[in-house]
Amino acid sequence: MYFLDLLGTFAFAVTGTLKAKGRDLHLFGALFFGLSIIGLSAFVIIGVSVSYSFLFDPLQVPGQISSGHTLISFISCILFGMLTGFGGGIVRDAAMGDLPFAFKKGSNYVSSAFWGAFAFYVLMFQNITLAVVISFLITFLLREVISEFGIYNKVYKGNGKNGK
């Protein structure tokens, strides 16, 4: 599970750094967006200490674990999980002066985070490790396989990034 935490943190650091590189920021600016703004803002919003949150991945899991331990409602738990899943990207895009990708037509960030959060909530009372793995797989598959530039659009519709 620690490997998934590191993998998620690395992935968000890379996307933040690439976004900064695309905007011609110097090394410090790229490191700032790659390491600090991406996932930490969501944790501040839900009240998790920043030093604690650095150990977790930027998927929906940390927000849901925090909200699940406080026994808040099902809907609130799902919303916290979703916010943790895509909140960092929204803050990153807004800080760069762009419309957040999660809000653009064709993006499935929000729906991927919802289904991952839903799966986690259903499974977290049975087995927390299984809940983390299954919700990670659901979120990853929905986001990377059935996304605007994923397999569905490239193969079925033919209008992906390298499509017709």
JSON list of C-alpha atoms in Angstrom, two decimals:
[
{"chain": "A", "resi": 1, "resn": "MET", "atom": "CA", "xyz": [0.00, 0.00, 0.00]},
{"chain": "A", "resi": 2, "resn": "TYR", "atom": "CA", "xyz": [2.92, 2.33, 0.70]},
{"chain": "A", "resi": 3, "resn": "PHE", "atom": "CA", "xyz": [4.06, 1.77, -2.91]},
{"chain": "A", "resi": 4, "resn": "LEU", "atom": "CA", "xyz": [0.68, 3.01, -4.19]},
{"chain": "A", "resi": 5, "resn": "ASP", "atom": "CA", "xyz": [1.02, 6.06, -1.96]},
{"chain": "A", "resi": 6, "resn": "LEU", "atom": "CA", "xyz": [4.41, 6.88, -3.44]},
{"chain": "A", "resi": 7, "resn": "LEU", "atom": "CA", "xyz": [3.25, 6.14, -6.98]},
{"chain": "A", "resi": 8, "resn": "GLY", "atom": "CA", "xyz": [0.29, 8.50, -6.66]},
{"chain": "A", "resi": 9, "resn": "THR", "atom": "CA", "xyz": [2.42, 11.26, -5.17]},
{"chain": "A", "resi": 10, "resn": "PHE", "atom": "CA", "xyz": [5.00, 10.81, -7.93]},
{"chain": "A", "resi": 11, "resn": "ALA", "atom": "CA", "xyz": [2.34, 10.94, -10.65]},
{"chain": "A", "resi": 12, "resn": "PHE", "atom": "CA", "xyz": [0.88, 14.18, -9.33]},
{"chain": "A", "resi": 13, "resn": "ALA", "atom": "CA", "xyz": [4.35, 15.69, -8.91]},
{"chain": "A", "resi": 14, "resn": "VAL", "atom": "CA", "xyz": [5.14, 14.84, -12.53]},
{"chain": "A", "resi": 15, "resn": "THR", "atom": "CA", "xyz": [1.90, 16.36, -13.86]},
{"chain": "A", "resi": 16, "resn": "GLY", "atom": "CA", "xyz": [2.47, 19.53, -11.85]},
{"chain": "A", "resi": 17, "resn": "THR", "atom": "CA", "xyz": [6.05, 19.80, -13.07]},
{"chain": "A", "resi": 18, "resn": "LEU", "atom": "CA", "xyz": [5.03, 19.22, -16.70]},
{"chain": "A", "resi": 19, "resn": "LYS", "atom": "CA", "xyz": [2.32, 21.87, -16.41]},
{"chain": "A", "resi": 20, "resn": "ALA", "atom": "CA", "xyz": [4.90, 24.30, -15.00]},
{"chain": "A", "resi": 21, "resn": "LYS", "atom": "CA", "xyz": [7.36, 23.41, -17.77]},
{"chain": "A", "resi": 22, "resn": "GLY", "atom": "CA", "xyz": [4.71, 24.09, -20.39]},
{"chain": "A", "resi": 23, "resn": "ARG", "atom": "CA", "xyz": [4.31, 27.59, -18.91]},
{"chain": "A", "resi": 24, "resn": "ASP", "atom": "CA", "xyz": [8.08, 28.27, -19.06]},
{"chain": "A", "resi": 25, "resn": "LEU", "atom": "CA", "xyz": [8.55, 28.48, -15.30]},
{"chain": "A", "resi": 26, "resn": "HIS", "atom": "CA", "xyz": [12.06, 28.23, -13.88]},
{"chain": "A", "resi": 27, "resn": "LEU", "atom": "CA", "xyz": [13.20, 25.30, -11.75]},
{"chain": "A", "resi": 28, "resn": "PHE", "atom": "CA", "xyz": [11.87, 26.67, -8.46]},
{"chain": "A", "resi": 29, "resn": "GLY", "atom": "CA", "xyz": [8.44, 27.33, -9.98]},
{"chain": "A", "resi": 30, "resn": "ALA", "atom": "CA", "xyz": [8.31, 23.84, -11.44]},
{"chain": "A", "resi": 31, "resn": "LEU", "atom": "CA", "xyz": [9.30, 22.29, -8.11]},
{"chain": "A", "resi": 32, "resn": "PHE", "atom": "CA", "xyz": [6.72, 24.40, -6.31]},
{"chain": "A", "resi": 33, "resn": "PHE", "atom": "CA", "xyz": [3.90, 23.17, -8.51]},
{"chain": "A", "resi": 34, "resn": "GLY", "atom": "CA", "xyz": [5.25, 19.64, -8.63]},
{"chain": "A", "resi": 35, "resn": "LEU", "atom": "CA", "xyz": [5.67, 19.19, -4.91]},
{"chain": "A", "resi": 36, "resn": "SER", "atom": "CA", "xyz": [3.45, 21.52, -2.96]},
{"chain": "A", "resi": 37, "resn": "ILE", "atom": "CA", "xyz": [0.28, 22.74, -4.58]},
{"chain": "A", "resi": 38, "resn": "ILE", "atom": "CA", "xyz": [-0.94, 19.54, -6.17]},
{"chain": "A", "resi": 39, "resn": "GLY", "atom": "CA", "xyz": [-2.46, 17.49, -3.39]},
{"chain": "A", "resi": 40, "resn": "LEU", "atom": "CA", "xyz": [-1.85, 19.50, -0.28]},
{"chain": "A", "resi": 41, "resn": "SER", "atom": "CA", "xyz": [-4.64, 22.01, -0.82]},
{"chain": "A", "resi": 42, "resn": "ALA", "atom": "CA", "xyz": [-7.30, 19.32, -0.64]},
{"chain": "A", "resi": 43, "resn": "PHE", "atom": "CA", "xyz": [-5.91, 18.14, 2.67]},
{"chain": "A", "resi": 44, "resn": "VAL", "atom": "CA", "xyz": [-5.94, 21.65, 4.09]},
{"chain": "A", "resi": 45, "resn": "ILE", "atom": "CA", "xyz": [-9.60, 21.98, 3.07]},
{"chain": "A", "resi": 46, "resn": "ILE", "atom": "CA", "xyz": [-10.61, 18.76, 4.83]},
{"chain": "A", "resi": 47, "resn": "GLY", "atom": "CA", "xyz": [-8.48, 19.54, 7.88]},
{"chain": "A", "resi": 48, "resn": "VAL", "atom": "CA", "xyz": [-5.73, 16.92, 7.59]},
{"chain": "A", "resi": 49, "resn": "SER", "atom": "CA", "xyz": [-2.31, 18.13, 8.68]},
{"chain": "A", "resi": 50, "resn": "VAL", "atom": "CA", "xyz": [-0.03, 18.76, 5.72]},
{"chain": "A", "resi": 51, "resn": "SER", "atom": "CA", "xyz": [2.90, 16.79, 7.13]},
{"chain": "A", "resi": 52, "resn": "TYR", "atom": "CA", "xyz": [0.58, 13.80, 7.64]},
{"chain": "A", "resi": 53, "resn": "SER", "atom": "CA", "xyz": [-0.86, 14.08, 4.14]},
{"chain": "A", "resi": 54, "resn": "PHE", "atom": "CA", "xyz": [2.54, 14.00, 2.46]},
{"chain": "A", "resi": 55, "resn": "LEU", "atom": "CA", "xyz": [2.65, 10.27, 3.24]},
{"chain": "A", "resi": 56, "resn": "PHE", "atom": "CA", "xyz": [-0.50, 9.50, 1.25]},
{"chain": "A", "resi": 57, "resn": "ASP", "atom": "CA", "xyz": [-1.35, 9.37, -2.41]},
{"chain": "A", "resi": 58, "resn": "PRO", "atom": "CA", "xyz": [-3.52, 12.00, -4.09]},
{"chain": "A", "resi": 59, "resn": "LEU", "atom": "CA", "xyz": [-6.30, 9.57, -4.90]},
{"chain": "A", "resi": 60, "resn": "GLN", "atom": "CA", "xyz": [-9.61, 9.70, -3.08]},
{"chain": "A", "resi": 61, "resn": "VAL", "atom": "CA", "xyz": [-8.49, 7.37, -0.28]},
{"chain": "A", "resi": 62, "resn": "PRO", "atom": "CA", "xyz": [-7.02, 9.79, 2.33]},
{"chain": "A", "resi": 63, "resn": "GLY", "atom": "CA", "xyz": [-10.04, 12.07, 2.37]},
{"chain": "A", "resi": 64, "resn": "GLN", "atom": "CA", "xyz": [-12.34, 9.12, 2.80]},
{"chain": "A", "resi": 65, "resn": "ILE", "atom": "CA", "xyz": [-10.30, 7.54, 5.54]},
{"chain": "A", "resi": 66, "resn": "SER", "atom": "CA", "xyz": [-10.41, 10.83, 7.44]},
{"chain": "A", "resi": 67, "resn": "SER", "atom": "CA", "xyz": [-14.12, 11.33, 6.93]},
{"chain": "A", "resi": 68, "resn": "GLY", "atom": "CA", "xyz": [-14.93, 7.66, 7.57]},
{"chain": "A", "resi": 69, "resn": "HIS", "atom": "CA", "xyz": [-13.24, 7.77, 10.96]},
{"chain": "A", "resi": 70, "resn": "THR", "atom": "CA", "xyz": [-15.47, 10.68, 11.99]},
{"chain": "A", "resi": 71, "resn": "LEU", "atom": "CA", "xyz": [-18.61, 8.66, 11.11]},
{"chain": "A", "resi": 72, "resn": "ILE", "atom": "CA", "xyz": [-20.04, 11.34, 8.86]},
{"chain": "A", "resi": 73, "resn": "SER", "atom": "CA", "xyz": [-22.73, 10.50, 6.36]},
{"chain": "A", "resi": 74, "resn": "PHE", "atom": "CA", "xyz": [-22.31, 8.40, 3.24]},
{"chain": "A", "resi": 75, "resn": "ILE", "atom": "CA", "xyz": [-22.72, 11.41, 0.92]},
{"chain": "A", "resi": 76, "resn": "SER", "atom": "CA", "xyz": [-20.20, 13.53, 2.83]},
{"chain": "A", "resi": 77, "resn": "CYS", "atom": "CA", "xyz": [-17.70, 10.69, 2.83]},
{"chain": "A", "resi": 78, "resn": "ILE", "atom": "CA", "xyz": [-18.04, 10.28, -0.94]},
{"chain": "A", "resi": 79, "resn": "LEU", "atom": "CA", "xyz": [-17.70, 14.04, -1.49]},
{"chain": "A", "resi": 80, "resn": "PHE", "atom": "CA", "xyz": [-14.56, 14.23, 0.68]},
{"chain": "A", "resi": 81, "resn": "GLY", "atom": "CA", "xyz": [-13.10, 11.33, -1.25]},
{"chain": "A", "resi": 82, "resn": "MET", "atom": "CA", "xyz": [-13.89, 12.96, -4.57]},
{"chain": "A", "resi": 83, "resn": "LEU", "atom": "CA", "xyz": [-12.44, 16.30, -3.45]},
{"chain": "A", "resi": 84, "resn": "THR", "atom": "CA", "xyz": [-9.24, 14.58, -2.41]},
{"chain": "A", "resi": 85, "resn": "GLY", "atom": "CA", "xyz": [-9.14, 12.81, -5.77]},
{"chain": "A", "resi": 86, "resn": "PHE", "atom": "CA", "xyz": [-9.37, 15.84, -8.04]},
{"chain": "A", "resi": 87, "resn": "GLY", "atom": "CA", "xyz": [-9.04, 18.87, -5.76]},
{"chain": "A", "resi": 88, "resn": "GLY", "atom": "CA", "xyz": [-5.28, 19.20, -6.12]},
{"chain": "A", "resi": 89, "resn": "GLY", "atom": "CA", "xyz": [-5.55, 19.33, -9.90]},
{"chain": "A", "resi": 90, "resn": "ILE", "atom": "CA", "xyz": [-8.20, 22.03, -9.67]},
{"chain": "A", "resi": 91, "resn": "VAL", "atom": "CA", "xyz": [-6.00, 24.15, -7.42]},
{"chain": "A", "resi": 92, "resn": "ARG", "atom": "CA", "xyz": [-2.97, 23.56, -9.68]},
{"chain": "A", "resi": 93, "resn": "ASP", "atom": "CA", "xyz": [-4.84, 24.56, -12.84]},
{"chain": "A", "resi": 94, "resn": "ALA", "atom": "CA", "xyz": [-6.42, 27.60, -11.18]},
{"chain": "A", "resi": 95, "resn": "ALA", "atom": "CA", "xyz": [-3.04, 28.70, -9.81]},
{"chain": "A", "resi": 96, "resn": "MET", "atom": "CA", "xyz": [-1.65, 28.50, -13.34]},
{"chain": "A", "resi": 97, "resn": "GLY", "atom": "CA", "xyz": [-4.53, 30.63, -14.62]},
{"chain": "A", "resi": 98, "resn": "ASP", "atom": "CA", "xyz": [-6.25, 27.83, -16.54]},
{"chain": "A", "resi": 99, "resn": "LEU", "atom": "CA", "xyz": [-9.77, 26.45, -16.43]},
{"chain": "A", "resi": 100, "resn": "PRO", "atom": "CA", "xyz": [-9.45, 23.32, -14.27]},
{"chain": "A", "resi": 101, "resn": "PHE", "atom": "CA", "xyz": [-9.29, 20.24, -16.48]},
{"chain": "A", "resi": 102, "resn": "ALA", "atom": "CA", "xyz": [-11.69, 18.43, -14.17]},
{"chain": "A", "resi": 103, "resn": "PHE", "atom": "CA", "xyz": [-14.43, 20.89, -15.20]},
{"chain": "A", "resi": 104, "resn": "LYS", "atom": "CA", "xyz": [-13.84, 20.69, -18.96]},
{"chain": "A", "resi": 105, "resn": "LYS", "atom": "CA", "xyz": [-16.21, 18.80, -21.24]},
{"chain": "A", "resi": 106, "resn": "GLY", "atom": "CA", "xyz": [-14.86, 15.35, -21.98]},
{"chain": "A", "resi": 107, "resn": "SER", "atom": "CA", "xyz": [-12.95, 15.07, -18.71]},
{"chain": "A", "resi": 108, "resn": "ASN", "atom": "CA", "xyz": [-13.87, 12.14, -16.52]},
{"chain": "A", "resi": 109, "resn": "TYR", "atom": "CA", "xyz": [-11.85, 13.14, -13.45]},
{"chain": "A", "resi": 110, "resn": "VAL", "atom": "CA", "xyz": [-14.95, 13.76, -11.37]},
{"chain": "A", "resi": 111, "resn": "SER", "atom": "CA", "xyz": [-16.81, 10.61, -12.38]},
{"chain": "A", "resi": 112, "resn": "SER", "atom": "CA", "xyz": [-13.68, 8.47, -11.92]},
{"chain": "A", "resi": 113, "resn": "ALA", "atom": "CA", "xyz": [-13.19, 9.92, -8.44]},
{"chain": "A", "resi": 114, "resn": "PHE", "atom": "CA", "xyz": [-16.86, 9.29, -7.65]},
{"chain": "A", "resi": 115, "resn": "TRP", "atom": "CA", "xyz": [-16.78, 5.60, -8.58]},
{"chain": "A", "resi": 116, "resn": "GLY", "atom": "CA", "xyz": [-13.47, 5.07, -6.80]},
{"chain": "A", "resi": 117, "resn": "ALA", "atom": "CA", "xyz": [-14.80, 6.83, -3.70]},
{"chain": "A", "resi": 118, "resn": "PHE", "atom": "CA", "xyz": [-18.03, 4.84, -3.83]},
{"chain": "A", "resi": 119, "resn": "ALA", "atom": "CA", "xyz": [-16.14, 1.54, -4.05]},
{"chain": "A", "resi": 120, "resn": "PHE", "atom": "CA", "xyz": [-13.88, 2.56, -1.20]},
{"chain": "A", "resi": 121, "resn": "TYR", "atom": "CA", "xyz": [-16.82, 3.49, 1.03]},
{"chain": "A", "resi": 122, "resn": "VAL", "atom": "CA", "xyz": [-18.58, 0.20, 0.38]},
{"chain": "A", "resi": 123, "resn": "LEU", "atom": "CA", "xyz": [-15.45, -1.87, 1.06]},
{"chain": "A", "resi": 124, "resn": "MET", "atom": "CA", "xyz": [-13.76, 0.11, 3.86]},
{"chain": "A", "resi": 125, "resn": "PHE", "atom": "CA", "xyz": [-15.88, -1.51, 6.56]},
{"chain": "A", "resi": 126, "resn": "GLN", "atom": "CA", "xyz": [-14.91, -5.00, 5.36]},
{"chain": "A", "resi": 127, "resn": "ASN", "atom": "CA", "xyz": [-11.19, -4.81, 4.61]},
{"chain": "A", "resi": 128, "resn": "ILE", "atom": "CA", "xyz": [-9.29, -1.52, 4.39]},
{"chain": "A", "resi": 129, "resn": "THR", "atom": "CA", "xyz": [-6.45, -2.93, 2.26]},
{"chain": "A", "resi": 130, "resn": "LEU", "atom": "CA", "xyz": [-8.89, -4.43, -0.22]},
{"chain": "A", "resi": 131, "resn": "ALA", "atom": "CA", "xyz": [-10.81, -1.14, -0.27]},
{"chain": "A", "resi": 132, "resn": "VAL", "atom": "CA", "xyz": [-7.64, 0.80, -1.14]},
{"chain": "A", "resi": 133, "resn": "VAL", "atom": "CA", "xyz": [-6.59, -1.59, -3.90]},
{"chain": "A", "resi": 134, "resn": "ILE", "atom": "CA", "xyz": [-10.04, -1.91, -5.50]},
{"chain": "A", "resi": 135, "resn": "SER", "atom": "CA", "xyz": [-10.76, 1.84, -5.38]},
{"chain": "A", "resi": 136, "resn": "PHE", "atom": "CA", "xyz": [-7.32, 2.57, -6.83]},
{"chain": "A", "resi": 137, "resn": "LEU", "atom": "CA", "xyz": [-7.91, 0.11, -9.69]},
{"chain": "A", "resi": 138, "resn": "ILE", "atom": "CA", "xyz": [-11.39, 1.45, -10.42]},
{"chain": "A", "resi": 139, "resn": "THR", "atom": "CA", "xyz": [-10.21, 5.05, -10.42]},
{"chain": "A", "resi": 140, "resn": "PHE", "atom": "CA", "xyz": [-7.14, 4.28, -12.51]},
{"chain": "A", "resi": 141, "resn": "LEU", "atom": "CA", "xyz": [-9.01, 2.20, -15.07]},
{"chain": "A", "resi": 142, "resn": "LEU", "atom": "CA", "xyz": [-11.78, 4.73, -15.48]},
{"chain": "A", "resi": 143, "resn": "ARG", "atom": "CA", "xyz": [-9.36, 7.63, -15.71]},
{"chain": "A", "resi": 144, "resn": "GLU", "atom": "CA", "xyz": [-6.69, 6.12, -17.90]},
{"chain": "A", "resi": 145, "resn": "VAL", "atom": "CA", "xyz": [-8.55, 3.52, -19.96]},
{"chain": "A", "resi": 146, "resn": "ILE", "atom": "CA", "xyz": [-11.91, 5.22, -20.50]},
{"chain": "A", "resi": 147, "resn": "SER", "atom": "CA", "xyz": [-10.72, 8.80, -20.80]},
{"chain": "A", "resi": 148, "resn": "GLU", "atom": "CA", "xyz": [-10.75, 11.33, -23.61]},
{"chain": "A", "resi": 149, "resn": "PHE", "atom": "CA", "xyz": [-7.43, 10.00, -24.88]},
{"chain": "A", "resi": 150, "resn": "GLY", "atom": "CA", "xyz": [-7.92, 6.46, -23.61]},
{"chain": "A", "resi": 151, "resn": "ILE", "atom": "CA", "xyz": [-8.56, 3.16, -25.30]},
{"chain": "A", "resi": 152, "resn": "TYR", "atom": "CA", "xyz": [-12.30, 3.75, -25.78]},
{"chain": "A", "resi": 153, "resn": "ASN", "atom": "CA", "xyz": [-11.84, 6.89, -27.85]},
{"chain": "A", "resi": 154, "resn": "LYS", "atom": "CA", "xyz": [-8.80, 5.65, -29.76]},
{"chain": "A", "resi": 155, "resn": "VAL", "atom": "CA", "xyz": [-10.26, 2.28, -30.72]},
{"chain": "A", "resi": 156, "resn": "TYR", "atom": "CA", "xyz": [-14.02, 2.75, -30.81]},
{"chain": "A", "resi": 157, "resn": "LYS", "atom": "CA", "xyz": [-14.49, 6.39, -31.81]},
{"chain": "A", "resi": 158, "resn": "GLY", "atom": "CA", "xyz": [-11.13, 6.94, -33.48]},
{"chain": "A", "resi": 159, "resn": "ASN", "atom": "CA", "xyz": [-10.81, 10.48, -32.12]},
{"chain": "A", "resi": 160, "resn": "GLY", "atom": "CA", "xyz": [-8.18, 10.13, -29.44]},
{"chain": "A", "resi": 161, "resn": "LYS", "atom": "CA", "xyz": [-4.93, 12.07, -29.33]},
{"chain": "A", "resi": 162, "resn": "ASN", "atom": "CA", "xyz": [-3.46, 10.08, -32.22]},
{"chain": "A", "resi": 163, "resn": "GLY", "atom": "CA", "xyz": [-6.79, 9.14, -33.78]},
{"chain": "A", "resi": 164, "resn": "LYS", "atom": "CA", "xyz": [-8.27, 10.24, -37.10]}
]
